[in-house]
Short mmCIF file of C-alpha atoms in Angstrom, two decimals:
data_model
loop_
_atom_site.label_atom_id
_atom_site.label_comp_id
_atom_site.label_asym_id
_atom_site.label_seq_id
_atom_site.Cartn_x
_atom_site.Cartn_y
_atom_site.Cartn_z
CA UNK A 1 0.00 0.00 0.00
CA UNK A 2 1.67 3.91 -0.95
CA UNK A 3 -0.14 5.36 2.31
CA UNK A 4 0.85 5.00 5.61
CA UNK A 5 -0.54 6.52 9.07
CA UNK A 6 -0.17 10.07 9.03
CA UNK A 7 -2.29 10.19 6.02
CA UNK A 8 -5.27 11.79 6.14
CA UNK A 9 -9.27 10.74 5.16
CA UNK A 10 -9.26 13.42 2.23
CA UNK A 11 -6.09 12.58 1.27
CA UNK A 12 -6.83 9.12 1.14
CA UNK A 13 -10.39 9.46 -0.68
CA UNK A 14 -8.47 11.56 -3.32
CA UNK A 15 -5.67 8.49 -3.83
CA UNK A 16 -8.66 5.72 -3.76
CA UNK A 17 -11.01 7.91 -6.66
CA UNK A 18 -7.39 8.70 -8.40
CA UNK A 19 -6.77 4.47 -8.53
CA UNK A 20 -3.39 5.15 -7.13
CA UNK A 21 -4.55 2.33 -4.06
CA UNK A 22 -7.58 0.16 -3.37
CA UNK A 23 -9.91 0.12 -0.50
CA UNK A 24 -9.21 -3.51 0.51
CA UNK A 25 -5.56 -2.77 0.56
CA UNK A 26 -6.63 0.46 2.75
CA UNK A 27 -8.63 -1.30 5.13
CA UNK A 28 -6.62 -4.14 5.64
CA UNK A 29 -3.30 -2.13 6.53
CA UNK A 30 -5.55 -0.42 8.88
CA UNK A 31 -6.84 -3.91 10.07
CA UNK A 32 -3.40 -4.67 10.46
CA UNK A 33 -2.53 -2.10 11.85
CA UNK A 34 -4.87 -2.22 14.80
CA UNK A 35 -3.94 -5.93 14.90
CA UNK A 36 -0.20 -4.82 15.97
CA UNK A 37 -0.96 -1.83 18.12
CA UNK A 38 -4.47 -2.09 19.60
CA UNK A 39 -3.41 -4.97 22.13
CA UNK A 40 -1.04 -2.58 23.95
CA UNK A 41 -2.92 0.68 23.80
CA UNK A 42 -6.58 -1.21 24.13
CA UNK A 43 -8.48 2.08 21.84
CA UNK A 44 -10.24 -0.48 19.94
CA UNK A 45 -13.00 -2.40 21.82
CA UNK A 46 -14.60 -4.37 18.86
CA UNK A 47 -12.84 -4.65 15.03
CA UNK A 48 -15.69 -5.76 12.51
CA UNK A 49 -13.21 -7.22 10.14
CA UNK A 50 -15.68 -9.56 7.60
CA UNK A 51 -17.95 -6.61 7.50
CA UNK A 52 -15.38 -4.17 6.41
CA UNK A 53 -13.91 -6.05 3.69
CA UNK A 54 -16.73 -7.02 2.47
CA UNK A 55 -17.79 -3.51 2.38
CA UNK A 56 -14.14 -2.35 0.86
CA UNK A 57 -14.44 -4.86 -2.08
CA UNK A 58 -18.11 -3.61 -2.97
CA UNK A 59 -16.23 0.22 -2.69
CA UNK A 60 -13.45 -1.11 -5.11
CA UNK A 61 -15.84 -1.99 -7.75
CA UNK A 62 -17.55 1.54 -7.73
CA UNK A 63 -14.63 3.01 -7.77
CA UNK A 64 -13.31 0.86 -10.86
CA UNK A 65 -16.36 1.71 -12.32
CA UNK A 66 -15.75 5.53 -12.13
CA UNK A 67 -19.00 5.70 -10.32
CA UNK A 68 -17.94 5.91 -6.44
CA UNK A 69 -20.76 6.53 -3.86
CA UNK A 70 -19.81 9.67 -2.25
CA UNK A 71 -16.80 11.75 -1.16
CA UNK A 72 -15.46 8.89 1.14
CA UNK A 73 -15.83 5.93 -0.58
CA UNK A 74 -13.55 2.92 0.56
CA UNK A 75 -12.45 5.11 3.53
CA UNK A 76 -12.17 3.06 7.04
CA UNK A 77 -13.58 5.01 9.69
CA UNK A 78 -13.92 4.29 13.76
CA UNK A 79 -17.05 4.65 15.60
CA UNK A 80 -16.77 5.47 19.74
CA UNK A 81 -18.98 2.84 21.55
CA UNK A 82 -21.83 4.97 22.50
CA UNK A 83 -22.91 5.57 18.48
CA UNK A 84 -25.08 3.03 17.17
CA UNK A 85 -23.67 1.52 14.09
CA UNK A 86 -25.77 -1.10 12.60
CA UNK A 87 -25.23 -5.24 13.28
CA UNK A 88 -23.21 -4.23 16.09
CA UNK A 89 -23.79 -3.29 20.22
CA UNK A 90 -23.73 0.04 21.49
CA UNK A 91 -22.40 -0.53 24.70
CA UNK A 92 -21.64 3.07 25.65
CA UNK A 93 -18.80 1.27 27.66
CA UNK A 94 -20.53 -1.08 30.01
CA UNK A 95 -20.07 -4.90 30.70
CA UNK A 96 -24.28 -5.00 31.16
CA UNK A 97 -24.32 -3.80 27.21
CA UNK A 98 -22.10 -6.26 25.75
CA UNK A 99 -25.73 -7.74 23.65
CA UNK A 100 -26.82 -4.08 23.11
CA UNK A 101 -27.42 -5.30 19.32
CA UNK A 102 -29.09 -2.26 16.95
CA UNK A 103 -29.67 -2.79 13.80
CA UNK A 104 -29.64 0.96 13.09
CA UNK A 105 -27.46 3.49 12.18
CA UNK A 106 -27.02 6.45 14.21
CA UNK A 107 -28.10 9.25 12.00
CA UNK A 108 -24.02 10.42 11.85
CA UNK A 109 -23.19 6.84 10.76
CA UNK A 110 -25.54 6.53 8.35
CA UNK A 111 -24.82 9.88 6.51
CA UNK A 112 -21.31 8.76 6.66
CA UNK A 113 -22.19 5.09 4.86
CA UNK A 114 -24.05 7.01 2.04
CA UNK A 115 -20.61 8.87 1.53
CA UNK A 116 -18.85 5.44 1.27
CA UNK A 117 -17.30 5.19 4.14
CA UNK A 118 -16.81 1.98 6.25
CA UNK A 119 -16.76 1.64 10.00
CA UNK A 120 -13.97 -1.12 10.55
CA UNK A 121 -13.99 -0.67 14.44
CA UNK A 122 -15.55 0.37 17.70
CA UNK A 123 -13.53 2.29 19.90
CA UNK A 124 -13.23 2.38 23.68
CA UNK A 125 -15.03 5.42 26.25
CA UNK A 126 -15.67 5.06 29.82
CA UNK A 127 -18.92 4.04 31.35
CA UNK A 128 -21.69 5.87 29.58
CA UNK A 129 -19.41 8.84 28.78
CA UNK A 130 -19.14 10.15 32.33
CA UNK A 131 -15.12 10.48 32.96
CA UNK A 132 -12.68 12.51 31.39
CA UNK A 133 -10.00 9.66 31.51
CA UNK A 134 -10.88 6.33 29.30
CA UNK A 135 -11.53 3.13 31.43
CA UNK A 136 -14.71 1.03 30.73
CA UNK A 137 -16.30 -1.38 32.08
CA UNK A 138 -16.40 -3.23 29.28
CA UNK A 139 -12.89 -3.50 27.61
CA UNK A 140 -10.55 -1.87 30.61
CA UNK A 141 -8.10 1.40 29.83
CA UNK A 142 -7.10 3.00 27.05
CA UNK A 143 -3.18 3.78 27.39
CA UNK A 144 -1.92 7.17 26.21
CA UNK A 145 0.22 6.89 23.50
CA UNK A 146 2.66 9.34 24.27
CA UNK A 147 2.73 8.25 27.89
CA UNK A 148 1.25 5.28 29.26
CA UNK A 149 1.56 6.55 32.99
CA UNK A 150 -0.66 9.77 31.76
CA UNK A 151 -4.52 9.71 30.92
CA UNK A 152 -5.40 9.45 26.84
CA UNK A 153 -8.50 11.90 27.76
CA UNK A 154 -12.32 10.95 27.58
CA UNK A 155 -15.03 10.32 27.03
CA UNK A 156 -14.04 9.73 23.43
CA UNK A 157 -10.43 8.86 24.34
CA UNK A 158 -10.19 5.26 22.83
CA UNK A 159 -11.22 7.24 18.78
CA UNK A 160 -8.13 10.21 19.66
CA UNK A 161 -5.72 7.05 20.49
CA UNK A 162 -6.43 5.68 17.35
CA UNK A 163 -6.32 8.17 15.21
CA UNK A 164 -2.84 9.01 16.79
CA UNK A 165 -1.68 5.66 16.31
CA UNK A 166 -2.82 5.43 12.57
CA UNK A 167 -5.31 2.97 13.55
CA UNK A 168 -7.90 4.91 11.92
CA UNK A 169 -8.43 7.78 9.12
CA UNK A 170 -11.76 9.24 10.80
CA UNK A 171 -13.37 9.29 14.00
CA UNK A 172 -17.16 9.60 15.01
CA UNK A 173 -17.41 10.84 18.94
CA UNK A 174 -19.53 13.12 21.07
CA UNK A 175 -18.97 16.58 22.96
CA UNK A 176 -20.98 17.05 27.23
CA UNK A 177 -18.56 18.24 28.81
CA UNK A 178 -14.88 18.37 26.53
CA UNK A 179 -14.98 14.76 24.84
CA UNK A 180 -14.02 15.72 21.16
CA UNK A 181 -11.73 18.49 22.06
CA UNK A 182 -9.77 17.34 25.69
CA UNK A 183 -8.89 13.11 24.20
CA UNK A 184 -7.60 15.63 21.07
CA UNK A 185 -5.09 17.76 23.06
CA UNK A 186 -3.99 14.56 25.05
CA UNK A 187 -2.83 12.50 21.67
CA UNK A 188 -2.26 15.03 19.46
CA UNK A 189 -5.32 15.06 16.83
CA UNK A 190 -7.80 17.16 15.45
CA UNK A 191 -11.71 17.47 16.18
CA UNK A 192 -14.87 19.52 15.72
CA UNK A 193 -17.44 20.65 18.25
CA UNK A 194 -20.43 21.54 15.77
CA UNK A 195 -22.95 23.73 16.78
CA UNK A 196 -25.92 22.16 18.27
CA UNK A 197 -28.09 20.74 15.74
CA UNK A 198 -25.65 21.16 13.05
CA UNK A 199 -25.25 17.32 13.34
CA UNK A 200 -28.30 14.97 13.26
CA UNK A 201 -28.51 12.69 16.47
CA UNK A 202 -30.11 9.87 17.22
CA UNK A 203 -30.20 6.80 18.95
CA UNK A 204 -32.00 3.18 18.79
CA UNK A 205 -32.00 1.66 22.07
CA UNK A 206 -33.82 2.83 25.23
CA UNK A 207 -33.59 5.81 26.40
CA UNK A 208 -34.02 6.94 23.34
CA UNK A 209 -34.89 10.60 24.71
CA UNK A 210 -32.61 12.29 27.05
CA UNK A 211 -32.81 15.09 29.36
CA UNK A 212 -33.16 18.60 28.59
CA UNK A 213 -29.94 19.55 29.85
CA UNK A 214 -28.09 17.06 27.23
CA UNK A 215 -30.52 17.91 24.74
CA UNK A 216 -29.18 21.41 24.62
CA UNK A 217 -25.71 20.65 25.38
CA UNK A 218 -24.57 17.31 24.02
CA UNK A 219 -23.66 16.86 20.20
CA UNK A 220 -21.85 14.64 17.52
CA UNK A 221 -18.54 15.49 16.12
CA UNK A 222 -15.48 14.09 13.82
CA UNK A 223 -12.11 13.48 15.16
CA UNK A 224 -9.07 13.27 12.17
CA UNK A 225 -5.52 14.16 12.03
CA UNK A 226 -6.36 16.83 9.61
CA UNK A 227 -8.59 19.92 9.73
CA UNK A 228 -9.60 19.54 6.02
CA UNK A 229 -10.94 15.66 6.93
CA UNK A 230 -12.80 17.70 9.67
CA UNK A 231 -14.29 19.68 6.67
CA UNK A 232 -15.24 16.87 4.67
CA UNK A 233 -16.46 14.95 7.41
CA UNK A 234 -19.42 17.51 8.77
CA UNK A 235 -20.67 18.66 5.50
CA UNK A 236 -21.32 14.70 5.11
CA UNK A 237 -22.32 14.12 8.66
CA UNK A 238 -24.53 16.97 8.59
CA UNK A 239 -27.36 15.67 6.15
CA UNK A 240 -30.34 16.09 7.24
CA UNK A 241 -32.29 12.98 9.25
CA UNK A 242 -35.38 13.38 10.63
CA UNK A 243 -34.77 10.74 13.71
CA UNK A 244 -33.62 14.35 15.33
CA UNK A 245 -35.77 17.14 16.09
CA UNK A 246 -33.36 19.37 17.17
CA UNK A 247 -31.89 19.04 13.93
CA UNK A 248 -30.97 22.56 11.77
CA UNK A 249 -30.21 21.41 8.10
CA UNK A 250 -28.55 24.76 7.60
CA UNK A 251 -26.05 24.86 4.57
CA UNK A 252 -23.01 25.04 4.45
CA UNK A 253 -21.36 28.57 4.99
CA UNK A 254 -18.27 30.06 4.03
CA UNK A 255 -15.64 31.49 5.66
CA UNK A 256 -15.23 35.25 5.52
CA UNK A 257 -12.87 36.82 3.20
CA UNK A 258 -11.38 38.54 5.33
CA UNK A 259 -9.68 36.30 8.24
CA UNK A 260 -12.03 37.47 11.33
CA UNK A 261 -11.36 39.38 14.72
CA UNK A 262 -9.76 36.44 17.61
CA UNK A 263 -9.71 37.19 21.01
CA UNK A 264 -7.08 35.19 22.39
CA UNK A 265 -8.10 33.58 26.23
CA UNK A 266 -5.47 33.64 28.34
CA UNK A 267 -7.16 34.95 31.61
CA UNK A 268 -9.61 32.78 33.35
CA UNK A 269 -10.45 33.65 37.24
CA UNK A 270 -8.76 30.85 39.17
CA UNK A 271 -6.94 29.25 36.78
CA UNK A 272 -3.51 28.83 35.97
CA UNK A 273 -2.12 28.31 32.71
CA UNK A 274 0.51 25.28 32.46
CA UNK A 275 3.86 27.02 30.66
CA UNK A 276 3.04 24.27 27.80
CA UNK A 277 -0.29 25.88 27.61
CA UNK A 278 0.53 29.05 27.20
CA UNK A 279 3.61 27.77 24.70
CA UNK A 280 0.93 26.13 22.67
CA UNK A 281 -1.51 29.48 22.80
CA UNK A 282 1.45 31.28 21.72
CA UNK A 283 2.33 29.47 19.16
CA UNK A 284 -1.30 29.44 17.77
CA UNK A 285 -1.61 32.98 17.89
CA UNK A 286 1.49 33.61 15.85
CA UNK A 287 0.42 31.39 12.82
CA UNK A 288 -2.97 33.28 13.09
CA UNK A 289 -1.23 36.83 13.19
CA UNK A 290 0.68 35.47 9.90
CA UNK A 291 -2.25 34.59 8.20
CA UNK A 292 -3.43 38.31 8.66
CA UNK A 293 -5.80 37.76 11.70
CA UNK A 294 -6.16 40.84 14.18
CA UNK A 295 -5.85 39.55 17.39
CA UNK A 296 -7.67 41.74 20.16
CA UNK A 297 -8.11 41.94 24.03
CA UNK A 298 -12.15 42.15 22.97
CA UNK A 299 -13.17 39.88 25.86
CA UNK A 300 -16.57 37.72 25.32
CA UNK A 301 -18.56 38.34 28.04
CA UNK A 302 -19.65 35.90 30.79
CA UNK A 303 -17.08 33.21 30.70
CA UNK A 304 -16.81 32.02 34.14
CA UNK A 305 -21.01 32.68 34.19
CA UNK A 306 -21.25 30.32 31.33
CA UNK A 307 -18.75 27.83 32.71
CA UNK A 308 -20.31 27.60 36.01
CA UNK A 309 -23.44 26.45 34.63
CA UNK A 310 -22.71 23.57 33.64
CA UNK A 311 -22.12 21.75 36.54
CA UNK A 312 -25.16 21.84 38.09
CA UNK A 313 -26.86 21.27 34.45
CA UNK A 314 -25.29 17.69 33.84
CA UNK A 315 -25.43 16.99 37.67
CA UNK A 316 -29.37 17.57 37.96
CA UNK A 317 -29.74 15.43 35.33
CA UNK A 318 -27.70 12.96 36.17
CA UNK A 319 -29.15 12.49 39.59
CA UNK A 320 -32.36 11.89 37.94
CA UNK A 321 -31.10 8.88 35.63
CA UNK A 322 -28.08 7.63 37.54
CA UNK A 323 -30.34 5.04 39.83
CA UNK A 324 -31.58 3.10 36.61
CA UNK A 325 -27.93 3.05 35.52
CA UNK A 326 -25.43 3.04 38.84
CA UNK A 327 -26.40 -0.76 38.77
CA UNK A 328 -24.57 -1.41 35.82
CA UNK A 329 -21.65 0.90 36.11
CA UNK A 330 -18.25 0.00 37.11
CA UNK A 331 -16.84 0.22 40.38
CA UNK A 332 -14.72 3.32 39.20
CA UNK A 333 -17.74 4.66 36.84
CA UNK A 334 -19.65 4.51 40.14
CA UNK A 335 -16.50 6.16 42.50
CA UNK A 336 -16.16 8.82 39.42
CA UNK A 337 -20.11 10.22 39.97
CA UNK A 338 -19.78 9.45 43.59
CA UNK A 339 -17.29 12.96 43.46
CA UNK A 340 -18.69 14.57 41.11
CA UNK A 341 -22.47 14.39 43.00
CA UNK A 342 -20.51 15.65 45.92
CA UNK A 343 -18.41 18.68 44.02
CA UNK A 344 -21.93 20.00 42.91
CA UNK A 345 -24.60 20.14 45.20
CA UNK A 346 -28.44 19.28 44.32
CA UNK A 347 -29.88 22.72 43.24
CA UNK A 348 -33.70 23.05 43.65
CA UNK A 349 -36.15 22.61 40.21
CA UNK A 350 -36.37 27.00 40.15
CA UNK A 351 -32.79 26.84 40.33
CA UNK A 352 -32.15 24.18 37.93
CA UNK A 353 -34.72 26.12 35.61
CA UNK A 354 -33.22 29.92 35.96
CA UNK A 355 -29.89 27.89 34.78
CA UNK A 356 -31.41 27.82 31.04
CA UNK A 357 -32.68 32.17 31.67
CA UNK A 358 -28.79 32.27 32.28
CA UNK A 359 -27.53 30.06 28.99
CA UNK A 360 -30.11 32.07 27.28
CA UNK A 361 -28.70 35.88 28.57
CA UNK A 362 -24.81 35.07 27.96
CA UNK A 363 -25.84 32.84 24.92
CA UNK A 364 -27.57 36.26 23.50
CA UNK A 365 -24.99 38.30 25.06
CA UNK A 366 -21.72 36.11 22.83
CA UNK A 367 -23.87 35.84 19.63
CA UNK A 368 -23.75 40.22 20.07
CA UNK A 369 -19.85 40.00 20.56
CA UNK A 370 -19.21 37.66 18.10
CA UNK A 371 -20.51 40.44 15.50
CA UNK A 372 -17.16 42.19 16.67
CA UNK A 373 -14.94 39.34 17.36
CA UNK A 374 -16.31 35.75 15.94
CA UNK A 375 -13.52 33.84 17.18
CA UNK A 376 -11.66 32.79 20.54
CA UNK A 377 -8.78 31.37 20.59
CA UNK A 378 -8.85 29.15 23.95
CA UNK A 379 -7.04 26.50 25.63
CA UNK A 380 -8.60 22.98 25.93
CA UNK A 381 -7.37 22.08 29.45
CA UNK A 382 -5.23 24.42 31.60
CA UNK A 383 -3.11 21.73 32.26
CA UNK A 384 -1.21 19.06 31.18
CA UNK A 385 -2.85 15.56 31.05
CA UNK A 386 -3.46 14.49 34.46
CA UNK A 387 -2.47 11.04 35.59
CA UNK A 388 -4.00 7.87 34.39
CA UNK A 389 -6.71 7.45 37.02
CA UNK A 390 -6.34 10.64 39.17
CA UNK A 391 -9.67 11.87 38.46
CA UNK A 392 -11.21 9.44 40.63
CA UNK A 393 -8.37 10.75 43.36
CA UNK A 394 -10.87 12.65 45.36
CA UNK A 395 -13.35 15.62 45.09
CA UNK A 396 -10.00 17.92 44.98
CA UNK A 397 -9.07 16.39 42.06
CA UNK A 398 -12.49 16.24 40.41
CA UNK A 399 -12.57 19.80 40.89
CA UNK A 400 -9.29 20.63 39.36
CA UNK A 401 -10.32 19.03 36.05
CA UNK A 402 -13.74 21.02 36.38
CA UNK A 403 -11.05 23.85 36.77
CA UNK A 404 -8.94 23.68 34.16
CA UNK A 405 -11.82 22.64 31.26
CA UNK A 406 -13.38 26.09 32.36
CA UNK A 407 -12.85 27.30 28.31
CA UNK A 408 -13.98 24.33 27.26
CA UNK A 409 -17.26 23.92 29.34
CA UNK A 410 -18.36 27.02 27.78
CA UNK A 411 -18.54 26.10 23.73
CA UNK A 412 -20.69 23.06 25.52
CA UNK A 413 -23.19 25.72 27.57
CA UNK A 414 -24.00 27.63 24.84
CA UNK A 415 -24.35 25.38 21.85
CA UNK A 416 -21.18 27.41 20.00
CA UNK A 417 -18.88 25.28 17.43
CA UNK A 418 -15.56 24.55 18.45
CA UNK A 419 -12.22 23.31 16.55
CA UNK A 420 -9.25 21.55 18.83
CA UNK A 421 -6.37 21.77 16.32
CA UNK A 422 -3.00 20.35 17.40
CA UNK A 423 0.20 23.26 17.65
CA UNK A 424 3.24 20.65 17.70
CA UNK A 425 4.75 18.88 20.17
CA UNK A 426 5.76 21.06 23.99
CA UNK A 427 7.54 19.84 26.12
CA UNK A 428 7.37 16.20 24.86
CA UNK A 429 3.71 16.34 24.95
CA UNK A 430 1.55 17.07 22.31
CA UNK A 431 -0.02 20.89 22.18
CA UNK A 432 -2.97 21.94 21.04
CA UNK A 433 -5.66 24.67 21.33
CA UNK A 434 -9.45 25.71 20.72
CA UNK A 435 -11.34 28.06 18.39
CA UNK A 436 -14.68 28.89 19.45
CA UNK A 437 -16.69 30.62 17.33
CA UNK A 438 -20.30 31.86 16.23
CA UNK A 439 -23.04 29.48 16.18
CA UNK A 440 -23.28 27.65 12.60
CA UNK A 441 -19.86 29.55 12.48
CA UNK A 442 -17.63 25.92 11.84
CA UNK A 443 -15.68 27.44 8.30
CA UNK A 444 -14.09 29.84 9.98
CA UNK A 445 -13.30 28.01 12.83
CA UNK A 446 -11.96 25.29 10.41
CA UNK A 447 -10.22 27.94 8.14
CA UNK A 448 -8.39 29.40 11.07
CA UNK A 449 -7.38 25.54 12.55
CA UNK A 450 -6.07 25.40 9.28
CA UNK A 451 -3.73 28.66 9.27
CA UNK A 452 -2.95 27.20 12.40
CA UNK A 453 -1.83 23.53 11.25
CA UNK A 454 0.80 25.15 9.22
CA UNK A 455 3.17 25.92 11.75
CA UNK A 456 3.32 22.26 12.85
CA UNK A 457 4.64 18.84 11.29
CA UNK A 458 2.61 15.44 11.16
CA UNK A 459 3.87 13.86 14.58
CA UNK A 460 3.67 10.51 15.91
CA UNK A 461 3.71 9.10 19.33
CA UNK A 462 6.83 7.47 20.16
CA UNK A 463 7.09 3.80 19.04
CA UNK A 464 4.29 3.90 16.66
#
């Protein structure tokens, strides 16, 4: 095969429609691949090997034929284990789920197998998406490729490992509370936040319906090593499906001419910036300055406001649904809600419902600045990936990570688009940073990621 892991989904769609390689030969090096490294790292929870090749060879006659079935025909993707994909169980990382069986698509999926593409593996999350560090109850830790004694990130930690590791061209995960953009700073890859209801969700099994709280906060999003696969990938996963209500089938926009106002987020009350934070900030604001950005102390308003309110959002909720599920957690899935229950206290039903008068106020209140200044440039986490397991260390520790995802939780409270776009390696580790910008604003999010790729090399993790 001419390809090999740092290649990108577009790129490799582009080689498969130009004949230069064939789909089976792309899926089974990535077969292969997860064959050699998956054992070690443990991304992959389930690799649906008969499926996929069937589905590559059907993908290699359309494409012989000149007649392929969409932008990403023959191109493997990876599904995180909470996303139905059809023939297959959604476990959403629990033991209890392993005969989850749909037979359904997720609406993200599906739009994705109408482009072509073919979903060669499940990947790993913790219990029902509730930790920022990957350990199920299902299929055990995912190992950080750059450091096995750090965390890999969650919830959708197991699809940024194997991207990384070249175990995958494209990545399907979900966004509550950081899961695209945090598992993306801690391996080194790329992923997009949409706005909410840019992509249609769905899903088969019961509960189909959530709460309000995830309704409005919770959405689906690629992870790739590129920012133009991030392009490809939402204006495919985007199509419209009517399984989702909340769905806007708004099309796709351009960036402006003219690269945009950034405000670049460097002050947060109570937090302190990690020097490789600020390195990889720095870094990203000097590619954007290059590329003729004005960068401006034009503060959004609100931030800490914003981030606050999310706490008690996802713990109200969560109170309400984690008896019918604490049963079938794991011991450290239980341990991990245990602290977070205690870090945020119950709030009363007028307080839980003057939360959404307060998304409302700062979400109007950005929407006006964001006429001014339509981008931030953010940090992920404040910190440097924590230690495998310390967020189950106490409440201290569960509060630090609450801490230092303060930029982060905000993109989530307001339903804004956000792009996590790797700077390079600091300090050993790999950078990365955030762009936050106007709701259905994702182009010029994704055209400034992409000013901001240039400054940095394809990197792999050590040994891979």
């Amino acid at each position: 095969m001419t390809t090999n892991h740092t290649t990108g989904a577009a790129e490799a769609a582009r080689r498969l429609r130009a004949r230069e390689l064939t789909s089976t030969e792309l899926v089974t090096a990535h077969l292969e691949r997860i064959e050699a490294l998956n054992p070690k790292l443990n991304a992959i929870r389930q690799v649906l090997t008969d499926q996929a090749l069937r589905d590559a060879a059907s993908a290699d006659e359309r494409l012989a034929a000149g007649t392929p079935r969409g932008p990403l025909d023959g191109v493997p993707i990876t599904v995180k284990d909470n996303v139905d994909v059809a023939g297959t169980a959604t476990t959403q990382g629990v033991a209890a789920l392993a005969g989850a069986l749909t037979d359904t698509d997720a609406p993200a999926v599906a739009n994705l197998r109408r482009a072509g593409a073919i979903p060669i593996a499940r990947t790993n999350m913790p219990d029902f998406a509730l930790r920022w560090h990957t350990d199920s109850g299902i299929a055990g830790p995912t190992l950080n490729p750059w450091d096995p004694a750090l965390t890999p990130g969650g919830s959708s930690g197991g699809e940024a490992v194997a991207l990384a590791t070249g175990m995958s061209l494209l990545g399907v995960g979900n966004d509550l509370g950081g899961s695209l953009r945090w598992p993306s700073q801690c391996a080194g890859t790329a992923a997009l936040r949409p706005t909410l209801g840019r992509v249609p969700h769905a899903r088969s099994l019961e509960p189909t319906a959530t709460p309000l709280g995830l309704q409005l906060i919770d959405v689906q999003g690629p992870m790739a090593r590129r920012v133009e696969d991030l392009r490809l990938a939402l204006r495919v996963m985007a199509e419209h499906d009517p399984r989702d209500p909340w769905h806007c089938p708004v099309p796709a926009s351009h960036a402006p001419d003219a690269p945009p106002r950034v405000h670049v987020l460097t002050e947060l009350d109570g937090v302190t910036l990690d020097p490789s934070v600020r390195t990889a900030i720095d870094r990203a604001a000097e590619a954007l300055r290059a590329h003729g950005y004005d960068l401006t102390d034009d503060a959004p308003p609100g931030i800490d406001e914003a981030a606050a309110a999310w706490g008690p959002l996802m713990a109200t909720d969560a109170r309400r649904a984690w008896p019918s599920l604490s049963p079938t957690a794991s011991a450290s899935g239980r341990r991990f809600m245990e602290l977070m229950f205690e870090l945020v206290p119950p709030v009363t039903m007028d307080e839980y419902a003057d939360l959404f008068t307060t998304r409302h106020r700062l979400a109007r209140a950005w929407s006006e600045h964001q006429r001014r200044v339509p981008l931030v440039l953010a940090p992920i986490y404040a910190g440097r990936p924590f230690a495998a397991g310390a967020d189950l260390d106490g409440v201290s520790s569960a509060a630090a990570i609450v801490t230092n995802l303060r930029a982060t939780l905000v993109a989530n409270v307001l339903g804004l688009p956000s792009v996590a776009v790797p700077v390079g390696v600091v300090d050993g580790l790999p950078g990365a940073v955030q762009l936050i910008g106007p709701r259905f604003g994702e182009q010029a999010c994704l055209r400034a990621a992409e000013a901001i790729e240039t400054i940095q090399t394809a990197t792999s993790p050590p040994g891979t």
